[in-house]
mmCIF file of C-alpha atoms in Angstrom:
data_model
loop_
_atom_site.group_PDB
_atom_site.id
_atom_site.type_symbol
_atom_site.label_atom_id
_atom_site.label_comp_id
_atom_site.label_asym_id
_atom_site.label_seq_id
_atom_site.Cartn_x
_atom_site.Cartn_y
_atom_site.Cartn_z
ATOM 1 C CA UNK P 1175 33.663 -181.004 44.104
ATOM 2 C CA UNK P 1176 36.593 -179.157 46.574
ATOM 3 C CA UNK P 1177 34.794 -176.982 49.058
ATOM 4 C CA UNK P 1178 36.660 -174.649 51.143
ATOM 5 C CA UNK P 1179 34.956 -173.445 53.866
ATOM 6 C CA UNK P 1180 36.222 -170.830 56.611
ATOM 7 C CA UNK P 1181 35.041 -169.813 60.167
ATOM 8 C CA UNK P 1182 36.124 -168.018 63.175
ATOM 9 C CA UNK P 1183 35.566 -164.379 61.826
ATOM 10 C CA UNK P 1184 33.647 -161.718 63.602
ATOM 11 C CA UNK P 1185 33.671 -158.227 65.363
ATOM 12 C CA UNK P 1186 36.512 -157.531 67.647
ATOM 13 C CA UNK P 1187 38.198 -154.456 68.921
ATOM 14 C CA UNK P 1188 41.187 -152.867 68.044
ATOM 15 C CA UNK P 1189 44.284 -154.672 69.496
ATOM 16 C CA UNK P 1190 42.294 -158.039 70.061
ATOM 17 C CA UNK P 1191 42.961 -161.441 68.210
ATOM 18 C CA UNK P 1192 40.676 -163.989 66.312
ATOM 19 C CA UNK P 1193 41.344 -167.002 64.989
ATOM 20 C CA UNK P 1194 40.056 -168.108 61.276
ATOM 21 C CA UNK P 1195 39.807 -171.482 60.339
ATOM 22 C CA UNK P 1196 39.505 -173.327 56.741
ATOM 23 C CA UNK P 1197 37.971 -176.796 56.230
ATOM 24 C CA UNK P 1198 38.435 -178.693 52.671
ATOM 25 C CA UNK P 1199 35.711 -181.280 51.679
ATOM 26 C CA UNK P 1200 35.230 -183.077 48.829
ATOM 27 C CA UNK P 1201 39.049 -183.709 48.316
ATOM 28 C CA UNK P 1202 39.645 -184.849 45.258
ATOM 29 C CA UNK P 1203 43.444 -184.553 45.932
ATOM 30 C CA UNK P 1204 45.929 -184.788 48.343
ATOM 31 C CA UNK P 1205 45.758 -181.742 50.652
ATOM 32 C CA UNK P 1206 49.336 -182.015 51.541
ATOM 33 C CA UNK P 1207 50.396 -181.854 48.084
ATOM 34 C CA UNK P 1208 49.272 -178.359 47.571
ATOM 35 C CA UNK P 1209 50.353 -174.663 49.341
ATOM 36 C CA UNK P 1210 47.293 -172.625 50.655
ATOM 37 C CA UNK P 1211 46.674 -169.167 51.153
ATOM 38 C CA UNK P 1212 44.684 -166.430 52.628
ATOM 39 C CA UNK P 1213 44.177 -163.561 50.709
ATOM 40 C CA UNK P 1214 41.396 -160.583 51.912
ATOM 41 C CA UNK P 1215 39.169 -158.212 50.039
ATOM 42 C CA UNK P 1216 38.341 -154.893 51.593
ATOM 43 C CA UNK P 1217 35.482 -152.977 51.178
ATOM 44 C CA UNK P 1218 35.241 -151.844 47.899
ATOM 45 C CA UNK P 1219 38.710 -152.495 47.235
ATOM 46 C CA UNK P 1220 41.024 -154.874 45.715
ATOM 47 C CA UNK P 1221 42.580 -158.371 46.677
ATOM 48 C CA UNK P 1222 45.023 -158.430 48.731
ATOM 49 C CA UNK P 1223 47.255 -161.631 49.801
ATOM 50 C CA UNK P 1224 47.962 -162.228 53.392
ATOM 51 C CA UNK P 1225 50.205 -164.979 53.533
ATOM 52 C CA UNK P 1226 51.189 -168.565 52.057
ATOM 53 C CA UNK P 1227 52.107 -171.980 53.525
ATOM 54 C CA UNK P 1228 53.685 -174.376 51.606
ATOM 55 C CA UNK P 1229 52.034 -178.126 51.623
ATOM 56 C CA UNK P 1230 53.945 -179.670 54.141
ATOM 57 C CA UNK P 1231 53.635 -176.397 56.525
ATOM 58 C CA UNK P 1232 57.682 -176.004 57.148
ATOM 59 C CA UNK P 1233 57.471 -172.959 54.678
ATOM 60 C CA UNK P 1234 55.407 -169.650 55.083
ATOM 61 C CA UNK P 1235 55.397 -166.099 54.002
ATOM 62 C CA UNK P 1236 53.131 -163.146 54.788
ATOM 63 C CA UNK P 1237 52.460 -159.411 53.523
ATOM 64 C CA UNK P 1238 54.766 -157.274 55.407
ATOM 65 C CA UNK P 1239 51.985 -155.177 57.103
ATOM 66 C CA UNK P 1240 50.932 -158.299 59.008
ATOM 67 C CA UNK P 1241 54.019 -159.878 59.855
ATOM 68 C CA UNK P 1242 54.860 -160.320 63.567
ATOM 69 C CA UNK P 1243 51.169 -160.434 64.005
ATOM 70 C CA UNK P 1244 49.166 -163.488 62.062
ATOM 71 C CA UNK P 1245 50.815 -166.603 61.878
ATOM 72 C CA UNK P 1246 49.681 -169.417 59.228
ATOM 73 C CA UNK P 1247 49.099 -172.793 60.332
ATOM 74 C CA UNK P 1248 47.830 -176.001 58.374
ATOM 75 C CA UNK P 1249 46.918 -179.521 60.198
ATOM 76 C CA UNK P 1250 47.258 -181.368 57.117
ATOM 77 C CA UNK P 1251 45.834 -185.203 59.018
ATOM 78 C CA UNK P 1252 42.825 -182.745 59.375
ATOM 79 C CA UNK P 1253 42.865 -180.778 55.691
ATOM 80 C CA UNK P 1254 42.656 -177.694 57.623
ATOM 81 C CA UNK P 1255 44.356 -174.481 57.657
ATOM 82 C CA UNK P 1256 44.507 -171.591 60.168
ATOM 83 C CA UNK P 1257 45.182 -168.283 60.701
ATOM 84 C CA UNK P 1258 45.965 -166.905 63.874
ATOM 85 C CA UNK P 1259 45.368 -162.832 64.170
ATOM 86 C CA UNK P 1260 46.573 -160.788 67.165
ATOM 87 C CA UNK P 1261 47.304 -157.171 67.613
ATOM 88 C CA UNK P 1262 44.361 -156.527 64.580
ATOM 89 C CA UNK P 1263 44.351 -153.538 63.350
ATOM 90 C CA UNK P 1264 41.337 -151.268 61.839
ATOM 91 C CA UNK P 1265 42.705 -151.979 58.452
ATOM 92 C CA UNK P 1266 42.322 -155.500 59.033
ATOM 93 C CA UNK P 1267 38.908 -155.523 58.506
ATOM 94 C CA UNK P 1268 38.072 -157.052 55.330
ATOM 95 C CA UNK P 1269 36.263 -160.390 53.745
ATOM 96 C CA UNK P 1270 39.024 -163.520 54.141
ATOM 97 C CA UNK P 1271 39.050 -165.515 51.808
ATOM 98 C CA UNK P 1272 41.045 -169.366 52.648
ATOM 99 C CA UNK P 1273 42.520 -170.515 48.889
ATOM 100 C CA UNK P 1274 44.309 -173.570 47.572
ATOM 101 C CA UNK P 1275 46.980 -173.022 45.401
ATOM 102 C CA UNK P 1276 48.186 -175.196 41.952
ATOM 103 C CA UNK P 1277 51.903 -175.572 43.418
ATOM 104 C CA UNK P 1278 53.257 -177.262 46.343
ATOM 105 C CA UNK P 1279 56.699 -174.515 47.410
ATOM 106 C CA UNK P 1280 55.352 -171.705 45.492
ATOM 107 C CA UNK P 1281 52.699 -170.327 43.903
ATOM 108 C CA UNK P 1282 51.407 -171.175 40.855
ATOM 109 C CA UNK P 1283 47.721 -170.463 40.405
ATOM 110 C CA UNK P 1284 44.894 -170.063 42.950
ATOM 111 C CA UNK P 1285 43.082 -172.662 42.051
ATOM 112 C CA UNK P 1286 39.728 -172.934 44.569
ATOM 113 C CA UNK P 1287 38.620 -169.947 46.436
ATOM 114 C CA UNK P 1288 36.589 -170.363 50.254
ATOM 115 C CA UNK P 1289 33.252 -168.393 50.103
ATOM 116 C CA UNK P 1290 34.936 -166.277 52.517
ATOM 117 C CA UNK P 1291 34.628 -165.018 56.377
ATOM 118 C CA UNK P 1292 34.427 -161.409 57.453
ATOM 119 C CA UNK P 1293 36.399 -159.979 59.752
ATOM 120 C CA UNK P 1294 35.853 -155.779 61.352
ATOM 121 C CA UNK P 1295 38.238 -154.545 63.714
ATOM 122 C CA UNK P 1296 36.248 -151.530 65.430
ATOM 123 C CA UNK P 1297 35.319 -150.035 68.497
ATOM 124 C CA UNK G 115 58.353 -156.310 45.981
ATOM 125 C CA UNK G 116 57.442 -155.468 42.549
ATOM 126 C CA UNK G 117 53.806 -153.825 41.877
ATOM 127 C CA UNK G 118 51.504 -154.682 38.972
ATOM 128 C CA UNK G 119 50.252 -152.011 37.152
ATOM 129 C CA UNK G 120 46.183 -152.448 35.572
ATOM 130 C CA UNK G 121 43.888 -149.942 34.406
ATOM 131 C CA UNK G 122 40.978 -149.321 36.168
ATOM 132 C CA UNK G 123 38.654 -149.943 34.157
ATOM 133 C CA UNK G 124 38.165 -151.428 30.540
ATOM 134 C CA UNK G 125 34.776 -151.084 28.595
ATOM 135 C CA UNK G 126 34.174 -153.584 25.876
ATOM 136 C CA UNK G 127 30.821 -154.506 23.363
ATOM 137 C CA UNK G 128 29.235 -157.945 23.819
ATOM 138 C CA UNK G 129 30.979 -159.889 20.393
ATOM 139 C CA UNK G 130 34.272 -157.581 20.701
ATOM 140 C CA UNK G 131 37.958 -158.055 22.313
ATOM 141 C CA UNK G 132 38.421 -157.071 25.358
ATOM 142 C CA UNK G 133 42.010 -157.125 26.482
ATOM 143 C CA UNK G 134 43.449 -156.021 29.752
ATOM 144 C CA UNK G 135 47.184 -155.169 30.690
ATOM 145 C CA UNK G 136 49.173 -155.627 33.776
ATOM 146 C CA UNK G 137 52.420 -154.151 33.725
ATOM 147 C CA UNK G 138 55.403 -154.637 36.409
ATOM 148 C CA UNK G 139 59.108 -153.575 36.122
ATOM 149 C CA UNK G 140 60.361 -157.439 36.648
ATOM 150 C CA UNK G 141 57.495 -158.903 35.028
ATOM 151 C CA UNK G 142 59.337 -160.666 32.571
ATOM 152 C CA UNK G 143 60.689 -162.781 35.183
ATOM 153 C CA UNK G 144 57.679 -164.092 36.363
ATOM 154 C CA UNK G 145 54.350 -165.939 35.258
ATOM 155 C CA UNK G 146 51.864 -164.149 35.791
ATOM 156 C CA UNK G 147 47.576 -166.023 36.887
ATOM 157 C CA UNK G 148 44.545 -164.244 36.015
ATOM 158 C CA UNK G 149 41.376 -164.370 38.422
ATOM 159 C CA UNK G 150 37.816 -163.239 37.121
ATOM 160 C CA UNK G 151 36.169 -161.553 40.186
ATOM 161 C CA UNK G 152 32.073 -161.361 39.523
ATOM 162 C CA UNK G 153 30.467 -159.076 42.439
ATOM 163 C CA UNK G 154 29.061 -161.195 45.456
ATOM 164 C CA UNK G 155 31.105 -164.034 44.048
ATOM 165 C CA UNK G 156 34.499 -165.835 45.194
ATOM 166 C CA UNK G 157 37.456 -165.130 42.497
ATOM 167 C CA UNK G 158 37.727 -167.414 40.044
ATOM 168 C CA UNK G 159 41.348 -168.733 38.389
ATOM 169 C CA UNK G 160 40.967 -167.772 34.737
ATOM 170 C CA UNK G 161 44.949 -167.998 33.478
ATOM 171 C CA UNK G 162 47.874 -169.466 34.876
ATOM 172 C CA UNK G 163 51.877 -169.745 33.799
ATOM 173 C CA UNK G 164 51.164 -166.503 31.941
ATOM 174 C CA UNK G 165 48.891 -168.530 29.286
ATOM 175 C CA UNK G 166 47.592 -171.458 30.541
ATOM 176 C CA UNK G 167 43.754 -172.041 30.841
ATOM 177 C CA UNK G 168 42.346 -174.189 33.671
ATOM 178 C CA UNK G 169 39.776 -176.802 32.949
ATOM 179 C CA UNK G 170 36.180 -175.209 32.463
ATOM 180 C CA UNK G 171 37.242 -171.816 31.445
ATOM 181 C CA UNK G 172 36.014 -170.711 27.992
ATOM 182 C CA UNK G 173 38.268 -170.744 25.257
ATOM 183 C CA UNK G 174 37.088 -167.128 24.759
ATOM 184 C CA UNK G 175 40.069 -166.583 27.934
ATOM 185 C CA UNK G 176 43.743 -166.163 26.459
ATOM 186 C CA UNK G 177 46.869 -164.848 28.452
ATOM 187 C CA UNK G 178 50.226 -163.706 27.054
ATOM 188 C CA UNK G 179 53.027 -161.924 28.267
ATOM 189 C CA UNK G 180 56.096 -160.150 26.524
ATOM 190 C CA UNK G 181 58.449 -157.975 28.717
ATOM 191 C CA UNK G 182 57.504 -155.897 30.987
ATOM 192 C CA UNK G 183 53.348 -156.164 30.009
ATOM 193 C CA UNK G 184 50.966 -159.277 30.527
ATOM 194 C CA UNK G 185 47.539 -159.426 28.928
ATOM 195 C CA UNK G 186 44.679 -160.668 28.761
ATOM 196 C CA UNK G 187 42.111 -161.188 25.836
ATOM 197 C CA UNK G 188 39.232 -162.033 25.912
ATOM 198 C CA UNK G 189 37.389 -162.802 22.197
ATOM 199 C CA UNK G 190 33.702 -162.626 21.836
ATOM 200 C CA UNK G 191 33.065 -161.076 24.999
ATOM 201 C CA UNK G 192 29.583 -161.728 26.798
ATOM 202 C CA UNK G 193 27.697 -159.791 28.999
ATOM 203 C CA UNK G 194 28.188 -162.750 31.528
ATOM 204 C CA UNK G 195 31.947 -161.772 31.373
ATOM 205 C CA UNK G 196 31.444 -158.263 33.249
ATOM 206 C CA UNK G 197 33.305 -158.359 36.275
ATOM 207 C CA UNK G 198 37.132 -157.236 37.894
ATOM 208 C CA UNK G 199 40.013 -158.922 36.558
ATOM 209 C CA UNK G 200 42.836 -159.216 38.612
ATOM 210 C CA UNK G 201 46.572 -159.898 38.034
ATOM 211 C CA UNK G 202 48.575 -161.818 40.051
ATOM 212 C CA UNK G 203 52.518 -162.897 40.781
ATOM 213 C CA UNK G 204 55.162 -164.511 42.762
ATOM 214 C CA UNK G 205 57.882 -162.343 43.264
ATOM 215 C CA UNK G 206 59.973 -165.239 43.011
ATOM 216 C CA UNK G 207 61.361 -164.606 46.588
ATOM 217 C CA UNK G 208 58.386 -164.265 49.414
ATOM 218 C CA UNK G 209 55.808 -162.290 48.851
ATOM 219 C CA UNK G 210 52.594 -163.101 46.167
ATOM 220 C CA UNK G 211 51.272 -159.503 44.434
ATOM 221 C CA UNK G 212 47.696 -158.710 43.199
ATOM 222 C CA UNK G 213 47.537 -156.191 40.757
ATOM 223 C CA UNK G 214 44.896 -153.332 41.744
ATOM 224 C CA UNK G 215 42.259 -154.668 39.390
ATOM 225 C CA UNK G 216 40.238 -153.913 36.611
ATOM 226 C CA UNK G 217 36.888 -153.374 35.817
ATOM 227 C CA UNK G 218 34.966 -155.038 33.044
ATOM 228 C CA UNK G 219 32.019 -153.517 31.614
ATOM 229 C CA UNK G 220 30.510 -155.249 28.803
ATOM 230 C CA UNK G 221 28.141 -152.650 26.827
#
């Protein structure tokens, strides 16, 4: 069975950086062959996707209100992807979820979801 | 970016249809996935390509789109199927949209 499992989140203050990782296990396909995402969940609100990285990594896209700030990162001899966070914001805060997509270039179905990794952004 | 329109909430009895809408001015341009969000638990892909049903989903899940409006049905719905149902796209260009949600109750 695919496991995705994420780390690196915490508590940090506003204007500070963290850096979330995702490990897959259990591969039962070619990480490389697949784009990845993260996409967040804030408190008792929606989803809401943060950015995208195609399977070889030379392609990536985020939500314009984090742009200039995270950057998206995959290691794929290590089936691992990254996200780094700086400047974070109090809106950040929110559950991060690290998700494999069906499609290689562009989405096509989020196909195995992380358990998640909470990050909060306060004073 | 285009937004995808849901209702907020949808309330359904166990053995009935329960069908949910997205809507989106250039939806018809795009396929649109499905994820089944139960509470404390990681989203689940439901529908993809605007119909298609991944391995291990009930047959009970059906997507369709026409236009400007994407739903999804779900026949014989079980209590076990409460939970928020979220739409999703590609824009086609850069950015990947969630539609607000909706919320399944199943009494």
């Amino acid at each position: 069975e695919v496991q995705l499992v994420e780390s690196g989140g915490g508590v940090v203050q506003p204007g500070g950086s963290l850096r979330l990782s995702c490990a897959a296990s259990g591969l039962t396909f070619n990480y490389n062959f697949y784009a990845m995402h993260w996409v967040r969940q804030t408190p008792g609100k929606g989803l809401e996707w943060v950015s995208l990285i195609n399977g070889g990594g030379g392609r990536t896209y985020y939500v314009d209100s984090v742009k200039g700030r995270f950057t998206i990162s995959r290691d794929n001899s290590k089936n691992s992807l990254y996200l780094q966070m700086n400047s974070l914001r109090k809106e950040d805060t929110a559950l991060y979820y690290c998700v494999k997509d069906r499609g290689y270039d562009t989405p096509d179905g989020m196909d195995v979801w992380g358990q998640g990794t909470t990050v909060t952004v306060s004073s | 970016s285009s937004d995808l329109t849901q209702p907020p909430s949808v309330s359904v009895s166990p053995g009935q249809t329960a069908t949910i809408a997205c809507s989106g001015e250039e939806l018809e341009y795009m396929f649109i996935s499905w994820y089944q969000r139960r509470p404390g638990q990681s989203p689940v892909l439901v529908i993809y390509q605007n119909d298609r049903r991944p391995s291990g989903i009930p047959e009970r899940f059906s997507g369709s789109s026409s236009g400007n409006t994407a739903t999804l049905t779900i026949s014989g719905t079980q209590v076990l199927d409460e939970a928020d149902y979220y739409c999703q796209a590609w824009d086609g260009d850069s950015h990947v949209i969630f539609g607000g949600g909706t919320e399944l109750t199943v009494l």
